[in-house]
Amino acid sequence: MAEAAEKRDLSKWMETYRIYVLENGKPPPSVFAFCRLLEIGEEEFFAEFPTLESLEGAIWAERLHHVREMLEADEEYATYPPRQKALAFFYTFLEAIRGQRSWYLARFPRKFPAPDPKTLERFRKSFLEWAEPVAAEEVGEGKLATKLKADKKVAKLLYGHFRAILKYHLEDDSENFESTDAFVEKSSRLFFDLADTRIPESAADFFRFLSGKK
């Protein structure tokens, strides 16, 4: 019971933070001000998060973790080849954020490609935890160029691809986001097809650049 109550509290903190940002156009000015909103002591906040940035990072990571849980609970998903798993992940995530689109529009980094801000560190880590086994499957099938035969490297490139998808989606003004659906399908096909055809190191460098990491 205590653990469940703790989870509910953190969920309330995240929602309070999210609503504050949407209503004010910026995060609370300090941990003190945020704790006043929640009517809690600062020591309670710092027992969970070192900064407001880390709380925002938890909001991003929570949604991605939820999508991972949904997919991992689907027995059919486990039978998909790597490409299909990637498509399922992308489409499921985009569907999951529709109800909070205003939040993602407000807080997703506008500069792209660029390194992730601190608020996306946990988000990126959770994505890579999902992506590395998928990359390992693709590598195991011998479908990746020699220069890319490293699970972690491929996963990082896939993260750059994912960020490009998010950016496109958040700028999409087509009806029912139909352009996003086409972008996801075509760009994902290109990503894996390039890997199939032994892309040169210059192309690998470009995808690393998109990921914002070396």
PDB file of C-alpha atoms in Angstrom:
ATOM      1  CA  MET A   1       0.000   0.000   0.000  1.00  0.00           C
ATOM      2  CA  ALA A   2       2.798   2.434   0.896  1.00  0.00           C
ATOM      3  CA  GLU A   3       4.537   1.785  -2.423  1.00  0.00           C
ATOM      4  CA  ALA A   4       1.305   2.380  -4.359  1.00  0.00           C
ATOM      5  CA  ALA A   5       0.710   5.625  -2.484  1.00  0.00           C
ATOM      6  CA  GLU A   6       4.242   6.756  -3.315  1.00  0.00           C
ATOM      7  CA  LYS A   7       3.654   6.101  -7.014  1.00  0.00           C
ATOM      8  CA  ARG A   8       0.409   8.083  -6.901  1.00  0.00           C
ATOM      9  CA  ASP A   9       2.250  10.986  -5.279  1.00  0.00           C
ATOM     10  CA  LEU A  10       4.904  11.051  -7.995  1.00  0.00           C
ATOM     11  CA  SER A  11       2.212  10.928 -10.652  1.00  0.00           C
ATOM     12  CA  LYS A  12       0.575  13.941  -9.027  1.00  0.00           C
ATOM     13  CA  TRP A  13       3.899  15.780  -8.962  1.00  0.00           C
ATOM     14  CA  MET A  14       4.409  15.135 -12.673  1.00  0.00           C
ATOM     15  CA  GLU A  15       0.910  16.272 -13.567  1.00  0.00           C
ATOM     16  CA  THR A  16       1.207  19.411 -11.429  1.00  0.00           C
ATOM     17  CA  TYR A  17       4.517  20.271 -13.079  1.00  0.00           C
ATOM     18  CA  ARG A  18       3.159  19.616 -16.566  1.00  0.00           C
ATOM     19  CA  ILE A  19       0.078  21.789 -16.028  1.00  0.00           C
ATOM     20  CA  TYR A  20       2.163  24.592 -14.520  1.00  0.00           C
ATOM     21  CA  VAL A  21       4.447  24.636 -17.562  1.00  0.00           C
ATOM     22  CA  LEU A  22       1.520  24.657 -19.990  1.00  0.00           C
ATOM     23  CA  GLU A  23      -0.294  27.441 -18.148  1.00  0.00           C
ATOM     24  CA  ASN A  24       2.764  29.618 -17.537  1.00  0.00           C
ATOM     25  CA  GLY A  25       4.922  28.847 -20.549  1.00  0.00           C
ATOM     26  CA  LYS A  26       7.908  27.911 -18.381  1.00  0.00           C
ATOM     27  CA  PRO A  27       8.837  25.662 -15.415  1.00  0.00           C
ATOM     28  CA  PRO A  28       8.304  26.785 -11.802  1.00  0.00           C
ATOM     29  CA  PRO A  29      11.001  29.283 -10.733  1.00  0.00           C
ATOM     30  CA  SER A  30      12.371  27.018  -7.987  1.00  0.00           C
ATOM     31  CA  VAL A  31      11.922  23.769  -6.110  1.00  0.00           C
ATOM     32  CA  PHE A  32      10.609  25.846  -3.217  1.00  0.00           C
ATOM     33  CA  ALA A  33       7.865  27.375  -5.384  1.00  0.00           C
ATOM     34  CA  PHE A  34       6.929  23.977  -6.789  1.00  0.00           C
ATOM     35  CA  CYS A  35       6.734  22.416  -3.336  1.00  0.00           C
ATOM     36  CA  ARG A  36       4.414  25.232  -2.273  1.00  0.00           C
ATOM     37  CA  LEU A  37       2.082  24.212  -5.103  1.00  0.00           C
ATOM     38  CA  LEU A  38       2.128  20.601  -3.928  1.00  0.00           C
ATOM     39  CA  GLU A  39       1.955  21.573  -0.252  1.00  0.00           C
ATOM     40  CA  ILE A  40       4.929  19.367   0.573  1.00  0.00           C
ATOM     41  CA  GLY A  41       8.307  20.004   2.177  1.00  0.00           C
ATOM     42  CA  GLU A  42      11.437  20.382   0.080  1.00  0.00           C
ATOM     43  CA  GLU A  43      13.013  17.374   1.787  1.00  0.00           C
ATOM     44  CA  GLU A  44      10.209  15.220   0.377  1.00  0.00           C
ATOM     45  CA  PHE A  45      10.912  16.465  -3.138  1.00  0.00           C
ATOM     46  CA  PHE A  46      14.677  15.999  -2.876  1.00  0.00           C
ATOM     47  CA  ALA A  47      14.171  12.438  -1.666  1.00  0.00           C
ATOM     48  CA  GLU A  48      12.938  11.674  -5.194  1.00  0.00           C
ATOM     49  CA  PHE A  49      14.525  14.223  -7.539  1.00  0.00           C
ATOM     50  CA  PRO A  50      17.682  16.352  -7.312  1.00  0.00           C
ATOM     51  CA  THR A  51      16.297  19.102  -9.573  1.00  0.00           C
ATOM     52  CA  LEU A  52      13.170  20.232 -11.399  1.00  0.00           C
ATOM     53  CA  GLU A  53      14.926  19.184 -14.612  1.00  0.00           C
ATOM     54  CA  SER A  54      15.109  15.622 -13.342  1.00  0.00           C
ATOM     55  CA  LEU A  55      11.372  15.697 -12.584  1.00  0.00           C
ATOM     56  CA  GLU A  56      10.680  16.832 -16.134  1.00  0.00           C
ATOM     57  CA  GLY A  57      12.962  14.065 -17.344  1.00  0.00           C
ATOM     58  CA  ALA A  58      10.831  11.569 -15.426  1.00  0.00           C
ATOM     59  CA  ILE A  59       7.743  12.816 -17.272  1.00  0.00           C
ATOM     60  CA  TRP A  60       9.383  12.088 -20.614  1.00  0.00           C
ATOM     61  CA  ALA A  61      10.718   8.713 -19.488  1.00  0.00           C
ATOM     62  CA  GLU A  62       7.385   7.638 -17.984  1.00  0.00           C
ATOM     63  CA  ARG A  63       5.538   7.877 -21.295  1.00  0.00           C
ATOM     64  CA  LEU A  64       8.217   5.946 -23.161  1.00  0.00           C
ATOM     65  CA  HIS A  65       8.357   3.303 -20.426  1.00  0.00           C
ATOM     66  CA  HIS A  66       4.570   2.934 -20.699  1.00  0.00           C
ATOM     67  CA  VAL A  67       4.866   2.278 -24.436  1.00  0.00           C
ATOM     68  CA  ARG A  68       7.574  -0.315 -23.861  1.00  0.00           C
ATOM     69  CA  GLU A  69       5.387  -2.129 -21.346  1.00  0.00           C
ATOM     70  CA  MET A  70       2.454  -2.146 -23.774  1.00  0.00           C
ATOM     71  CA  LEU A  71       4.537  -3.678 -26.542  1.00  0.00           C
ATOM     72  CA  GLU A  72       6.289  -6.211 -24.331  1.00  0.00           C
ATOM     73  CA  ALA A  73       2.894  -7.422 -23.092  1.00  0.00           C
ATOM     74  CA  ASP A  74       1.833  -8.146 -26.686  1.00  0.00           C
ATOM     75  CA  GLU A  75       2.736 -11.730 -27.579  1.00  0.00           C
ATOM     76  CA  GLU A  76       2.484 -11.005 -31.303  1.00  0.00           C
ATOM     77  CA  TYR A  77       4.983  -8.141 -31.028  1.00  0.00           C
ATOM     78  CA  ALA A  78       7.622 -10.590 -29.785  1.00  0.00           C
ATOM     79  CA  THR A  79       7.417 -12.432 -33.124  1.00  0.00           C
ATOM     80  CA  TYR A  80       8.010  -9.339 -35.255  1.00  0.00           C
ATOM     81  CA  PRO A  81      11.272  -8.917 -37.180  1.00  0.00           C
ATOM     82  CA  PRO A  82      13.402  -5.906 -36.141  1.00  0.00           C
ATOM     83  CA  ARG A  83      11.981  -3.521 -38.737  1.00  0.00           C
ATOM     84  CA  GLN A  84       8.423  -4.308 -37.748  1.00  0.00           C
ATOM     85  CA  LYS A  85       9.264  -3.895 -34.067  1.00  0.00           C
ATOM     86  CA  ALA A  86      10.663  -0.446 -34.793  1.00  0.00           C
ATOM     87  CA  LEU A  87       7.546   0.581 -36.722  1.00  0.00           C
ATOM     88  CA  ALA A  88       5.294  -0.743 -33.962  1.00  0.00           C
ATOM     89  CA  PHE A  89       7.255   1.229 -31.393  1.00  0.00           C
ATOM     90  CA  PHE A  90       7.157   4.477 -33.351  1.00  0.00           C
ATOM     91  CA  TYR A  91       3.448   4.296 -34.165  1.00  0.00           C
ATOM     92  CA  THR A  92       2.504   3.255 -30.626  1.00  0.00           C
ATOM     93  CA  PHE A  93       4.493   6.087 -29.082  1.00  0.00           C
ATOM     94  CA  LEU A  94       3.012   8.704 -31.399  1.00  0.00           C
ATOM     95  CA  GLU A  95      -0.475   7.466 -30.586  1.00  0.00           C
ATOM     96  CA  ALA A  96       0.301   7.526 -26.858  1.00  0.00           C
ATOM     97  CA  ILE A  97       1.313  11.201 -26.859  1.00  0.00           C
ATOM     98  CA  ARG A  98      -1.711  12.520 -28.762  1.00  0.00           C
ATOM     99  CA  GLY A  99      -3.597  13.231 -25.552  1.00  0.00           C
ATOM    100  CA  GLN A 100      -0.733  15.416 -24.303  1.00  0.00           C
ATOM    101  CA  ARG A 101       0.365  16.956 -27.594  1.00  0.00           C
ATOM    102  CA  SER A 102       0.476  20.466 -26.098  1.00  0.00           C
ATOM    103  CA  TRP A 103       3.101  19.322 -23.594  1.00  0.00           C
ATOM    104  CA  TYR A 104       5.360  17.838 -26.244  1.00  0.00           C
ATOM    105  CA  LEU A 105       4.949  20.897 -28.460  1.00  0.00           C
ATOM    106  CA  ALA A 106       5.979  23.088 -25.536  1.00  0.00           C
ATOM    107  CA  ARG A 107       8.959  21.075 -24.304  1.00  0.00           C
ATOM    108  CA  PHE A 108      10.456  19.137 -27.224  1.00  0.00           C
ATOM    109  CA  PRO A 109      13.800  20.734 -28.209  1.00  0.00           C
ATOM    110  CA  ARG A 110      13.380  23.025 -31.218  1.00  0.00           C
ATOM    111  CA  LYS A 111      17.013  22.863 -32.294  1.00  0.00           C
ATOM    112  CA  PHE A 112      17.603  19.718 -34.313  1.00  0.00           C
ATOM    113  CA  PRO A 113      19.919  18.031 -34.853  1.00  0.00           C
ATOM    114  CA  ALA A 114      21.494  18.889 -31.532  1.00  0.00           C
ATOM    115  CA  PRO A 115      22.553  17.106 -28.334  1.00  0.00           C
ATOM    116  CA  ASP A 116      19.755  16.206 -25.940  1.00  0.00           C
ATOM    117  CA  PRO A 117      19.018  18.567 -23.061  1.00  0.00           C
ATOM    118  CA  LYS A 118      19.265  17.098 -19.569  1.00  0.00           C
ATOM    119  CA  THR A 119      15.490  16.665 -19.477  1.00  0.00           C
ATOM    120  CA  LEU A 120      15.764  13.981 -22.183  1.00  0.00           C
ATOM    121  CA  GLU A 121      18.586  11.945 -20.643  1.00  0.00           C
ATOM    122  CA  ARG A 122      16.295   9.367 -18.990  1.00  0.00           C
ATOM    123  CA  PHE A 123      14.103   9.338 -22.098  1.00  0.00           C
ATOM    124  CA  ARG A 124      17.112   8.526 -24.260  1.00  0.00           C
ATOM    125  CA  LYS A 125      18.353   5.874 -21.835  1.00  0.00           C
ATOM    126  CA  SER A 126      14.973   4.130 -21.810  1.00  0.00           C
ATOM    127  CA  PHE A 127      14.819   4.217 -25.606  1.00  0.00           C
ATOM    128  CA  LEU A 128      18.280   2.678 -25.916  1.00  0.00           C
ATOM    129  CA  GLU A 129      17.302  -0.089 -23.496  1.00  0.00           C
ATOM    130  CA  TRP A 130      14.524  -0.962 -25.931  1.00  0.00           C
ATOM    131  CA  ALA A 131      16.574  -0.387 -29.094  1.00  0.00           C
ATOM    132  CA  GLU A 132      19.687  -2.416 -28.272  1.00  0.00           C
ATOM    133  CA  PRO A 133      17.969  -5.839 -28.315  1.00  0.00           C
ATOM    134  CA  VAL A 134      16.220  -4.860 -31.562  1.00  0.00           C
ATOM    135  CA  ALA A 135      19.558  -3.832 -33.058  1.00  0.00           C
ATOM    136  CA  ALA A 136      21.107  -7.084 -31.834  1.00  0.00           C
ATOM    137  CA  GLU A 137      18.458  -9.049 -33.734  1.00  0.00           C
ATOM    138  CA  GLU A 138      19.220  -7.145 -36.920  1.00  0.00           C
ATOM    139  CA  VAL A 139      22.963  -7.590 -36.462  1.00  0.00           C
ATOM    140  CA  GLY A 140      22.440 -11.270 -35.713  1.00  0.00           C
ATOM    141  CA  GLU A 141      20.646 -11.715 -39.019  1.00  0.00           C
ATOM    142  CA  GLY A 142      23.686 -10.303 -40.794  1.00  0.00           C
ATOM    143  CA  LYS A 143      21.748  -7.418 -42.271  1.00  0.00           C
ATOM    144  CA  LEU A 144      23.910  -4.539 -41.118  1.00  0.00           C
ATOM    145  CA  ALA A 145      26.990  -3.117 -42.734  1.00  0.00           C
ATOM    146  CA  THR A 146      30.311  -4.193 -41.270  1.00  0.00           C
ATOM    147  CA  LYS A 147      31.085  -0.714 -39.966  1.00  0.00           C
ATOM    148  CA  LEU A 148      27.807  -0.724 -38.032  1.00  0.00           C
ATOM    149  CA  LYS A 149      28.079  -4.153 -36.453  1.00  0.00           C
ATOM    150  CA  ALA A 150      27.845  -2.916 -32.906  1.00  0.00           C
ATOM    151  CA  ASP A 151      24.505  -3.134 -31.133  1.00  0.00           C
ATOM    152  CA  LYS A 152      24.963   0.029 -29.108  1.00  0.00           C
ATOM    153  CA  LYS A 153      26.067   2.051 -32.113  1.00  0.00           C
ATOM    154  CA  VAL A 154      23.058   0.959 -34.160  1.00  0.00           C
ATOM    155  CA  ALA A 155      20.743   1.713 -31.240  1.00  0.00           C
ATOM    156  CA  LYS A 156      22.151   5.242 -31.007  1.00  0.00           C
ATOM    157  CA  LEU A 157      21.584   5.766 -34.714  1.00  0.00           C
ATOM    158  CA  LEU A 158      18.033   4.536 -34.283  1.00  0.00           C
ATOM    159  CA  TYR A 159      17.544   7.081 -31.503  1.00  0.00           C
ATOM    160  CA  GLY A 160      18.574   9.852 -33.900  1.00  0.00           C
ATOM    161  CA  HIS A 161      15.982   8.504 -36.320  1.00  0.00           C
ATOM    162  CA  PHE A 162      13.355   8.488 -33.541  1.00  0.00           C
ATOM    163  CA  ARG A 163      14.075  12.116 -32.662  1.00  0.00           C
ATOM    164  CA  ALA A 164      13.687  13.061 -36.321  1.00  0.00           C
ATOM    165  CA  ILE A 165      10.297  11.327 -36.333  1.00  0.00           C
ATOM    166  CA  LEU A 166       9.189  13.218 -33.223  1.00  0.00           C
ATOM    167  CA  LYS A 167      10.264  16.540 -34.702  1.00  0.00           C
ATOM    168  CA  TYR A 168       8.405  15.842 -37.934  1.00  0.00           C
ATOM    169  CA  HIS A 169       5.279  14.754 -36.075  1.00  0.00           C
ATOM    170  CA  LEU A 170       5.182  17.835 -33.854  1.00  0.00           C
ATOM    171  CA  GLU A 171       5.456  20.074 -36.922  1.00  0.00           C
ATOM    172  CA  ASP A 172       2.873  18.084 -38.902  1.00  0.00           C
ATOM    173  CA  ASP A 173      -0.347  19.983 -39.636  1.00  0.00           C
ATOM    174  CA  SER A 174      -1.860  17.439 -42.022  1.00  0.00           C
ATOM    175  CA  GLU A 175      -5.292  15.973 -41.375  1.00  0.00           C
ATOM    176  CA  ASN A 176      -5.127  13.257 -38.715  1.00  0.00           C
ATOM    177  CA  PHE A 177      -1.310  13.471 -39.005  1.00  0.00           C
ATOM    178  CA  GLU A 178      -1.359  11.447 -42.202  1.00  0.00           C
ATOM    179  CA  SER A 179       1.963  12.929 -43.307  1.00  0.00           C
ATOM    180  CA  THR A 180       3.574  11.612 -40.128  1.00  0.00           C
ATOM    181  CA  ASP A 181       2.408   8.080 -40.903  1.00  0.00           C
ATOM    182  CA  ALA A 182       4.019   8.286 -44.334  1.00  0.00           C
ATOM    183  CA  PHE A 183       7.205   9.801 -42.913  1.00  0.00           C
ATOM    184  CA  VAL A 184       7.553   7.046 -40.315  1.00  0.00           C
ATOM    185  CA  GLU A 185       7.117   4.308 -42.901  1.00  0.00           C
ATOM    186  CA  LYS A 186       9.371   5.765 -45.583  1.00  0.00           C
ATOM    187  CA  SER A 187      12.147   7.024 -43.297  1.00  0.00           C
ATOM    188  CA  SER A 188      12.251   3.741 -41.361  1.00  0.00           C
ATOM    189  CA  ARG A 189      12.457   1.757 -44.579  1.00  0.00           C
ATOM    190  CA  LEU A 190      15.333   3.993 -45.681  1.00  0.00           C
ATOM    191  CA  PHE A 191      17.118   3.603 -42.338  1.00  0.00           C
ATOM    192  CA  PHE A 192      17.153  -0.195 -42.507  1.00  0.00           C
ATOM    193  CA  ASP A 193      17.706  -0.380 -46.276  1.00  0.00           C
ATOM    194  CA  LEU A 194      20.793   1.803 -45.996  1.00  0.00           C
ATOM    195  CA  ALA A 195      22.113  -0.511 -43.320  1.00  0.00           C
ATOM    196  CA  ASP A 196      21.433  -3.470 -45.604  1.00  0.00           C
ATOM    197  CA  THR A 197      23.528  -2.033 -48.409  1.00  0.00           C
ATOM    198  CA  ARG A 198      26.744  -1.517 -46.432  1.00  0.00           C
ATOM    199  CA  ILE A 199      26.491   2.255 -46.096  1.00  0.00           C
ATOM    200  CA  PRO A 200      29.786   4.147 -45.948  1.00  0.00           C
ATOM    201  CA  GLU A 201      31.228   5.576 -42.771  1.00  0.00           C
ATOM    202  CA  SER A 202      30.182   9.080 -43.841  1.00  0.00           C
ATOM    203  CA  ALA A 203      26.523   8.035 -43.669  1.00  0.00           C
ATOM    204  CA  ALA A 204      27.098   6.470 -40.269  1.00  0.00           C
ATOM    205  CA  ASP A 205      28.604   9.760 -39.108  1.00  0.00           C
ATOM    206  CA  PHE A 206      25.515  11.576 -40.339  1.00  0.00           C
ATOM    207  CA  PHE A 207      23.144   9.383 -38.317  1.00  0.00           C
ATOM    208  CA  ARG A 208      25.338   9.812 -35.261  1.00  0.00           C
ATOM    209  CA  PHE A 209      25.073  13.554 -35.840  1.00  0.00           C
ATOM    210  CA  LEU A 210      21.271  13.292 -35.878  1.00  0.00           C
ATOM    211  CA  SER A 211      21.363  11.473 -32.563  1.00  0.00           C
ATOM    212  CA  GLY A 212      23.238  14.362 -31.000  1.00  0.00           C
ATOM    213  CA  LYS A 213      25.870  11.997 -29.601  1.00  0.00           C
ATOM    214  CA  LYS A 214      29.297  10.881 -30.742  1.00  0.00           C
TER     215      LYS A 214
END
